[in-house]
Amino acid sequence: MNVTLAAGGTGGHMVPAHALAAELKSRGHGVMLITDERGAKIPALFEDVPTYILPAGRLGGGPIGWLKAAAAVLAGRRQAKALYREFTPDAVIGFGGYPAFPALLAASALNIPTILHEQNAVLGRVNRLLAGSADAIATSYAEVDRLKPGHQGKVELVGNPVRESVARLGTLPFPEFDDTAPLKILVTGGSQGATVLGQVVPDALGMLSPKLRHRLQVVQQCRPDDIEAVRNRYAALNIPAELLTYIEDMPDRLGEAHLIIARAGASTIAELTAAGRPAILVPLPIATDDHQTANAREMAKAGGARMIAQTEFSPELLAKQVEAIAGDPQALSNAAERALSVGRPHATSDLADLVERIAGGTAPLLVGPAETQSAPGIGGMGVPA
């Protein structure tokens, strides 16, 4: 079969799309990607998949902004239809974000089956707009807000795809930890980091009881503008900490960690639960529809995480929570098991199964060599829009 993936230009949308692309290709299917300029520039993703850039408006900015967005969406829809006549996809899979909107509208206009994948515990705006016409809605959580009751019959719970190297961690023993072993803490604010973690975490760790503080080994991701201040604070507290602006070897770091302090983005939650790692989560308060708080809900309810609202996130409260979750080796191990209990490490293969079921049949592979192009009508393949 030929399958088109449509994803907005952020890691939260692109990473699960990339995981699905690899799985579909391993099954012998042709895959191409539709995204925007940002998505096409994310390193180490879709390097072997033909990639097409479509115009896509972003809702907002008052009446003028809405008009510009509508014009961009209509242009993108025309170009996607031309692209589909060339490549004849058997299904189009949308991963959210505005760049997915015109690609999915074009698919519906041509009666091509569509599947929406929702990474968060709140149905995103683009997915809400398209849920009525979609053939299936693949969710990452059993409970998804903003999903209309009339669309429940289309829902299939598959989870949020993660890298195989992360999923494998869930099959391995939890890192050894007792009353004398080092306590390894990983701090990450997602792909862009989080200033508030740099402001609060060092002082919180400095408040721990001596039996924990003297055993700390910290790896922390920081924003480039924050890293020197955070480094100086750890040095003043005499706490060993490795600071990075980007963690390239995340699966290895996650595998070594006993406790993670993090934001509650969809990919972060998926990796923590697939690997079985306990966490203290600080949802981003300005996330659309407060979806990070919803994302953390399932893991926290299971006992695999503690959730702290950013308005309450202080060194004193964080220190108390670290003591509660890591002060007892058995409690830490139990929290790891509870995190793993809500993981969905087979999300990639389950989503690929759904794609095959919805698309159905077989077709010749028409997708050619990987390259990034503008979509038809912008000089990409010369196909008229």
JSON list of N, CA, C and O in Angstrom, two decimals, residues 297-316:
[
{"chain": "A", "resi": 297, "resn": "ARG", "atom": "N", "xyz": [-2.61, 12.86, 33.98]},
{"chain": "A", "resi": 297, "resn": "ARG", "atom": "CA", "xyz": [-3.68, 12.33, 34.82]},
{"chain": "A", "resi": 297, "resn": "ARG", "atom": "C", "xyz": [-3.60, 10.82, 35.00]},
{"chain": "A", "resi": 297, "resn": "ARG", "atom": "O", "xyz": [-3.66, 10.30, 36.12]},
{"chain": "A", "resi": 298, "resn": "GLU", "atom": "N", "xyz": [-3.46, 10.08, 33.91]},
{"chain": "A", "resi": 298, "resn": "GLU", "atom": "CA", "xyz": [-3.48, 8.62, 33.97]},
{"chain": "A", "resi": 298, "resn": "GLU", "atom": "C", "xyz": [-2.29, 8.08, 34.76]},
{"chain": "A", "resi": 298, "resn": "GLU", "atom": "O", "xyz": [-2.43, 7.19, 35.61]},
{"chain": "A", "resi": 299, "resn": "MET", "atom": "N", "xyz": [-1.10, 8.60, 34.48]},
{"chain": "A", "resi": 299, "resn": "MET", "atom": "CA", "xyz": [0.11, 8.12, 35.15]},
{"chain": "A", "resi": 299, "resn": "MET", "atom": "C", "xyz": [0.07, 8.43, 36.64]},
{"chain": "A", "resi": 299, "resn": "MET", "atom": "O", "xyz": [0.47, 7.61, 37.48]},
{"chain": "A", "resi": 300, "resn": "ALA", "atom": "N", "xyz": [-0.42, 9.63, 36.98]},
{"chain": "A", "resi": 300, "resn": "ALA", "atom": "CA", "xyz": [-0.51, 10.01, 38.39]},
{"chain": "A", "resi": 300, "resn": "ALA", "atom": "C", "xyz": [-1.55, 9.16, 39.12]},
{"chain": "A", "resi": 300, "resn": "ALA", "atom": "O", "xyz": [-1.33, 8.72, 40.26]},
{"chain": "A", "resi": 301, "resn": "LYS", "atom": "N", "xyz": [-2.68, 8.91, 38.48]},
{"chain": "A", "resi": 301, "resn": "LYS", "atom": "CA", "xyz": [-3.73, 8.10, 39.10]},
{"chain": "A", "resi": 301, "resn": "LYS", "atom": "C", "xyz": [-3.25, 6.67, 39.37]},
{"chain": "A", "resi": 301, "resn": "LYS", "atom": "O", "xyz": [-3.61, 6.05, 40.38]},
{"chain": "A", "resi": 302, "resn": "ALA", "atom": "N", "xyz": [-2.40, 6.17, 38.47]},
{"chain": "A", "resi": 302, "resn": "ALA", "atom": "CA", "xyz": [-1.87, 4.81, 38.64]},
{"chain": "A", "resi": 302, "resn": "ALA", "atom": "C", "xyz": [-0.82, 4.73, 39.74]},
{"chain": "A", "resi": 302, "resn": "ALA", "atom": "O", "xyz": [-0.48, 3.63, 40.19]},
{"chain": "A", "resi": 303, "resn": "GLY", "atom": "N", "xyz": [-0.29, 5.87, 40.17]},
{"chain": "A", "resi": 303, "resn": "GLY", "atom": "CA", "xyz": [0.75, 5.87, 41.20]},
{"chain": "A", "resi": 303, "resn": "GLY", "atom": "C", "xyz": [2.16, 5.86, 40.65]},
{"chain": "A", "resi": 303, "resn": "GLY", "atom": "O", "xyz": [3.13, 5.69, 41.39]},
{"chain": "A", "resi": 304, "resn": "GLY", "atom": "N", "xyz": [2.29, 6.10, 39.33]},
{"chain": "A", "resi": 304, "resn": "GLY", "atom": "CA", "xyz": [3.61, 6.13, 38.72]},
{"chain": "A", "resi": 304, "resn": "GLY", "atom": "C", "xyz": [4.22, 7.51, 38.68]},
{"chain": "A", "resi": 304, "resn": "GLY", "atom": "O", "xyz": [5.38, 7.65, 38.28]},
{"chain": "A", "resi": 305, "resn": "ALA", "atom": "N", "xyz": [3.47, 8.52, 39.08]},
{"chain": "A", "resi": 305, "resn": "ALA", "atom": "CA", "xyz": [3.98, 9.89, 39.03]},
{"chain": "A", "resi": 305, "resn": "ALA", "atom": "C", "xyz": [3.30, 10.74, 40.09]},
{"chain": "A", "resi": 305, "resn": "ALA", "atom": "O", "xyz": [2.19, 10.44, 40.53]},
{"chain": "A", "resi": 306, "resn": "ARG", "atom": "N", "xyz": [4.00, 11.79, 40.50]},
{"chain": "A", "resi": 306, "resn": "ARG", "atom": "CA", "xyz": [3.42, 12.86, 41.31]},
{"chain": "A", "resi": 306, "resn": "ARG", "atom": "C", "xyz": [3.30, 14.08, 40.39]},
{"chain": "A", "resi": 306, "resn": "ARG", "atom": "O", "xyz": [4.21, 14.36, 39.62]},
{"chain": "A", "resi": 307, "resn": "MET", "atom": "N", "xyz": [2.19, 14.78, 40.45]},
{"chain": "A", "resi": 307, "resn": "MET", "atom": "CA", "xyz": [1.98, 15.95, 39.62]},
{"chain": "A", "resi": 307, "resn": "MET", "atom": "C", "xyz": [1.95, 17.21, 40.48]},
{"chain": "A", "resi": 307, "resn": "MET", "atom": "O", "xyz": [1.26, 17.24, 41.50]},
{"chain": "A", "resi": 308, "resn": "ILE", "atom": "N", "xyz": [2.71, 18.23, 40.06]},
{"chain": "A", "resi": 308, "resn": "ILE", "atom": "CA", "xyz": [2.75, 19.51, 40.76]},
{"chain": "A", "resi": 308, "resn": "ILE", "atom": "C", "xyz": [2.41, 20.62, 39.77]},
{"chain": "A", "resi": 308, "resn": "ILE", "atom": "O", "xyz": [3.09, 20.76, 38.74]},
{"chain": "A", "resi": 309, "resn": "ALA", "atom": "N", "xyz": [1.39, 21.38, 40.05]},
{"chain": "A", "resi": 309, "resn": "ALA", "atom": "CA", "xyz": [1.06, 22.53, 39.19]},
{"chain": "A", "resi": 309, "resn": "ALA", "atom": "C", "xyz": [2.19, 23.56, 39.28]},
{"chain": "A", "resi": 309, "resn": "ALA", "atom": "O", "xyz": [2.80, 23.75, 40.34]},
{"chain": "A", "resi": 310, "resn": "GLN", "atom": "N", "xyz": [2.47, 24.23, 38.17]},
{"chain": "A", "resi": 310, "resn": "GLN", "atom": "CA", "xyz": [3.59, 25.17, 38.16]},
{"chain": "A", "resi": 310, "resn": "GLN", "atom": "C", "xyz": [3.38, 26.30, 39.17]},
{"chain": "A", "resi": 310, "resn": "GLN", "atom": "O", "xyz": [4.36, 26.80, 39.74]},
{"chain": "A", "resi": 311, "resn": "THR", "atom": "N", "xyz": [2.14, 26.67, 39.43]},
{"chain": "A", "resi": 311, "resn": "THR", "atom": "CA", "xyz": [1.87, 27.73, 40.41]},
{"chain": "A", "resi": 311, "resn": "THR", "atom": "C", "xyz": [2.26, 27.31, 41.82]},
{"chain": "A", "resi": 311, "resn": "THR", "atom": "O", "xyz": [2.46, 28.16, 42.69]},
{"chain": "A", "resi": 312, "resn": "GLU", "atom": "N", "xyz": [2.36, 26.01, 42.06]},
{"chain": "A", "resi": 312, "resn": "GLU", "atom": "CA", "xyz": [2.73, 25.49, 43.38]},
{"chain": "A", "resi": 312, "resn": "GLU", "atom": "C", "xyz": [4.13, 24.91, 43.40]},
{"chain": "A", "resi": 312, "resn": "GLU", "atom": "O", "xyz": [4.58, 24.41, 44.44]},
{"chain": "A", "resi": 313, "resn": "PHE", "atom": "N", "xyz": [4.82, 24.99, 42.28]},
{"chain": "A", "resi": 313, "resn": "PHE", "atom": "CA", "xyz": [6.13, 24.34, 42.12]},
{"chain": "A", "resi": 313, "resn": "PHE", "atom": "C", "xyz": [7.20, 25.17, 42.82]},
{"chain": "A", "resi": 313, "resn": "PHE", "atom": "O", "xyz": [7.64, 26.20, 42.32]},
{"chain": "A", "resi": 314, "resn": "SER", "atom": "N", "xyz": [7.61, 24.73, 43.99]},
{"chain": "A", "resi": 314, "resn": "SER", "atom": "CA", "xyz": [8.62, 25.43, 44.79]},
{"chain": "A", "resi": 314, "resn": "SER", "atom": "C", "xyz": [9.69, 24.44, 45.22]},
{"chain": "A", "resi": 314, "resn": "SER", "atom": "O", "xyz": [9.45, 23.22, 45.25]},
{"chain": "A", "resi": 315, "resn": "PRO", "atom": "N", "xyz": [10.88, 24.93, 45.58]},
{"chain": "A", "resi": 315, "resn": "PRO", "atom": "CA", "xyz": [11.91, 24.00, 46.06]},
{"chain": "A", "resi": 315, "resn": "PRO", "atom": "C", "xyz": [11.45, 23.18, 47.26]},
{"chain": "A", "resi": 315, "resn": "PRO", "atom": "O", "xyz": [11.75, 21.98, 47.35]},
{"chain": "A", "resi": 316, "resn": "GLU", "atom": "N", "xyz": [10.70, 23.81, 48.16]},
{"chain": "A", "resi": 316, "resn": "GLU", "atom": "CA", "xyz": [10.27, 23.10, 49.37]},
{"chain": "A", "resi": 316, "resn": "GLU", "atom": "C", "xyz": [9.33, 21.94, 49.02]},
{"chain": "A", "resi": 316, "resn": "GLU", "atom": "O", "xyz": [9.50, 20.81, 49.51]}
]
